[in-house]
């Protein structure tokens, strides 16, 4: 069996670290997608949340992202002005929503 040089070992560990960072980034992206989907779903039932999301996205998103979010921003604004679209739940002390 040939012994690896220190340089080879360093390169292997750097490659392993790069793979782990890529995996971590992918997991973070999945979490963002899930949270975003849940928030958009909740905004369909809560006009106040829809307005908050619209205002936040409108004020913080880059111009490029605003172009991508154009239809979503329109939908959030529409939901925020719907009087039938009122909050259905209140958060408890731990921040969880209590239904009904």
Tab-separated table of C-alpha atoms in Angstrom:
chain	number	residue	atom	x	y	z
A	1	UNK	CA	0.000	0.000	0.000
A	2	UNK	CA	1.383	3.398	-0.953
A	3	UNK	CA	1.433	6.098	1.642
A	4	UNK	CA	-0.261	9.368	0.681
A	5	UNK	CA	1.710	12.537	0.984
A	6	UNK	CA	0.570	15.278	3.317
A	7	UNK	CA	-0.330	17.389	0.280
A	8	UNK	CA	-2.534	14.593	-1.094
A	9	UNK	CA	-4.247	14.227	2.271
A	10	UNK	CA	-4.860	17.977	2.428
A	11	UNK	CA	-6.358	17.965	-1.085
A	12	UNK	CA	-8.645	15.057	-0.194
A	13	UNK	CA	-9.838	16.795	2.963
A	14	UNK	CA	-10.415	20.061	1.087
A	15	UNK	CA	-12.482	18.170	-1.493
A	16	UNK	CA	-14.456	16.511	1.309
A	17	UNK	CA	-15.038	19.906	2.942
A	18	UNK	CA	-16.253	21.343	-0.377
A	19	UNK	CA	-18.734	18.457	-0.738
A	20	UNK	CA	-20.016	19.008	2.805
A	21	UNK	CA	-20.444	22.746	2.177
A	22	UNK	CA	-22.365	22.011	-1.011
A	23	UNK	CA	-24.603	19.573	0.879
A	24	UNK	CA	-25.210	22.153	3.622
A	25	UNK	CA	-26.126	24.797	1.022
A	26	UNK	CA	-28.569	22.386	-0.644
A	27	UNK	CA	-30.229	21.625	2.694
A	28	UNK	CA	-30.536	25.342	3.466
A	29	UNK	CA	-32.125	25.925	0.058
A	30	UNK	CA	-34.657	23.156	0.749
A	31	UNK	CA	-35.542	24.756	4.088
A	32	UNK	CA	-36.034	28.146	2.430
A	33	UNK	CA	-38.338	26.605	-0.170
A	34	UNK	CA	-40.424	24.869	2.498
A	35	UNK	CA	-40.689	27.983	4.678
A	36	UNK	CA	-41.566	30.138	1.678
A	37	UNK	CA	-44.287	27.733	0.570
A	38	UNK	CA	-45.753	27.589	4.073
A	39	UNK	CA	-45.725	31.382	4.377
A	40	UNK	CA	-47.423	31.853	1.007
A	41	UNK	CA	-50.022	29.265	1.990
A	42	UNK	CA	-50.644	31.017	5.315
A	43	UNK	CA	-51.014	34.376	3.539
A	44	UNK	CA	-53.976	32.957	1.628
A	45	UNK	CA	-55.859	32.783	4.940
A	46	UNK	CA	-54.515	35.922	6.602
A	47	UNK	CA	-54.836	39.328	4.937
A	48	UNK	CA	-52.576	40.981	7.510
A	49	UNK	CA	-49.809	38.463	6.829
A	50	UNK	CA	-50.304	38.910	3.085
A	51	UNK	CA	-49.835	42.683	3.448
A	52	UNK	CA	-46.790	42.244	5.684
A	53	UNK	CA	-45.211	39.866	3.190
A	54	UNK	CA	-46.022	42.181	0.274
A	55	UNK	CA	-44.505	45.186	2.032
A	56	UNK	CA	-41.412	43.281	3.137
A	57	UNK	CA	-40.728	41.750	-0.269
A	58	UNK	CA	-41.399	45.044	-2.049
A	59	UNK	CA	-38.972	46.928	0.160
A	60	UNK	CA	-36.140	44.397	0.464
A	61	UNK	CA	-36.029	42.412	-2.777
A	62	UNK	CA	-33.581	43.417	-5.480
A	63	UNK	CA	-34.966	44.749	-8.753
A	64	UNK	CA	-34.127	41.432	-10.409
A	65	UNK	CA	-35.991	39.491	-7.709
A	66	UNK	CA	-38.942	41.895	-7.881
A	67	UNK	CA	-39.279	41.043	-11.567
A	68	UNK	CA	-39.406	37.354	-10.690
A	69	UNK	CA	-41.854	38.028	-7.847
A	70	UNK	CA	-44.127	40.342	-9.832
A	71	UNK	CA	-47.086	37.938	-9.973
A	72	UNK	CA	-46.603	36.865	-6.352
A	73	UNK	CA	-46.540	40.496	-5.203
A	74	UNK	CA	-49.766	41.175	-7.122
A	75	UNK	CA	-51.398	38.123	-5.531
A	76	UNK	CA	-50.252	39.125	-2.030
A	77	UNK	CA	-51.647	42.628	-2.547
A	78	UNK	CA	-54.937	41.148	-3.751
A	79	UNK	CA	-55.088	38.837	-0.723
A	80	UNK	CA	-54.280	41.704	1.643
A	81	UNK	CA	-57.288	43.717	0.477
A	82	UNK	CA	-59.734	40.819	0.763
A	83	UNK	CA	-61.865	41.545	3.856
A	84	UNK	CA	-62.938	37.881	4.095
A	85	UNK	CA	-59.296	36.943	4.391
A	86	UNK	CA	-58.809	37.414	8.152
A	87	UNK	CA	-56.364	35.709	10.521
A	88	UNK	CA	-57.523	32.212	11.412
A	89	UNK	CA	-55.101	31.533	14.256
A	90	UNK	CA	-53.101	33.278	16.951
A	91	UNK	CA	-49.594	32.277	18.031
A	92	UNK	CA	-49.188	30.901	21.552
A	93	UNK	CA	-46.334	31.815	23.919
A	94	UNK	CA	-43.976	29.511	22.016
A	95	UNK	CA	-44.856	31.064	18.652
A	96	UNK	CA	-46.947	28.124	17.403
A	97	UNK	CA	-50.300	28.780	15.776
A	98	UNK	CA	-53.374	27.642	17.671
A	99	UNK	CA	-56.238	26.823	15.335
A	100	UNK	CA	-59.800	27.761	16.280
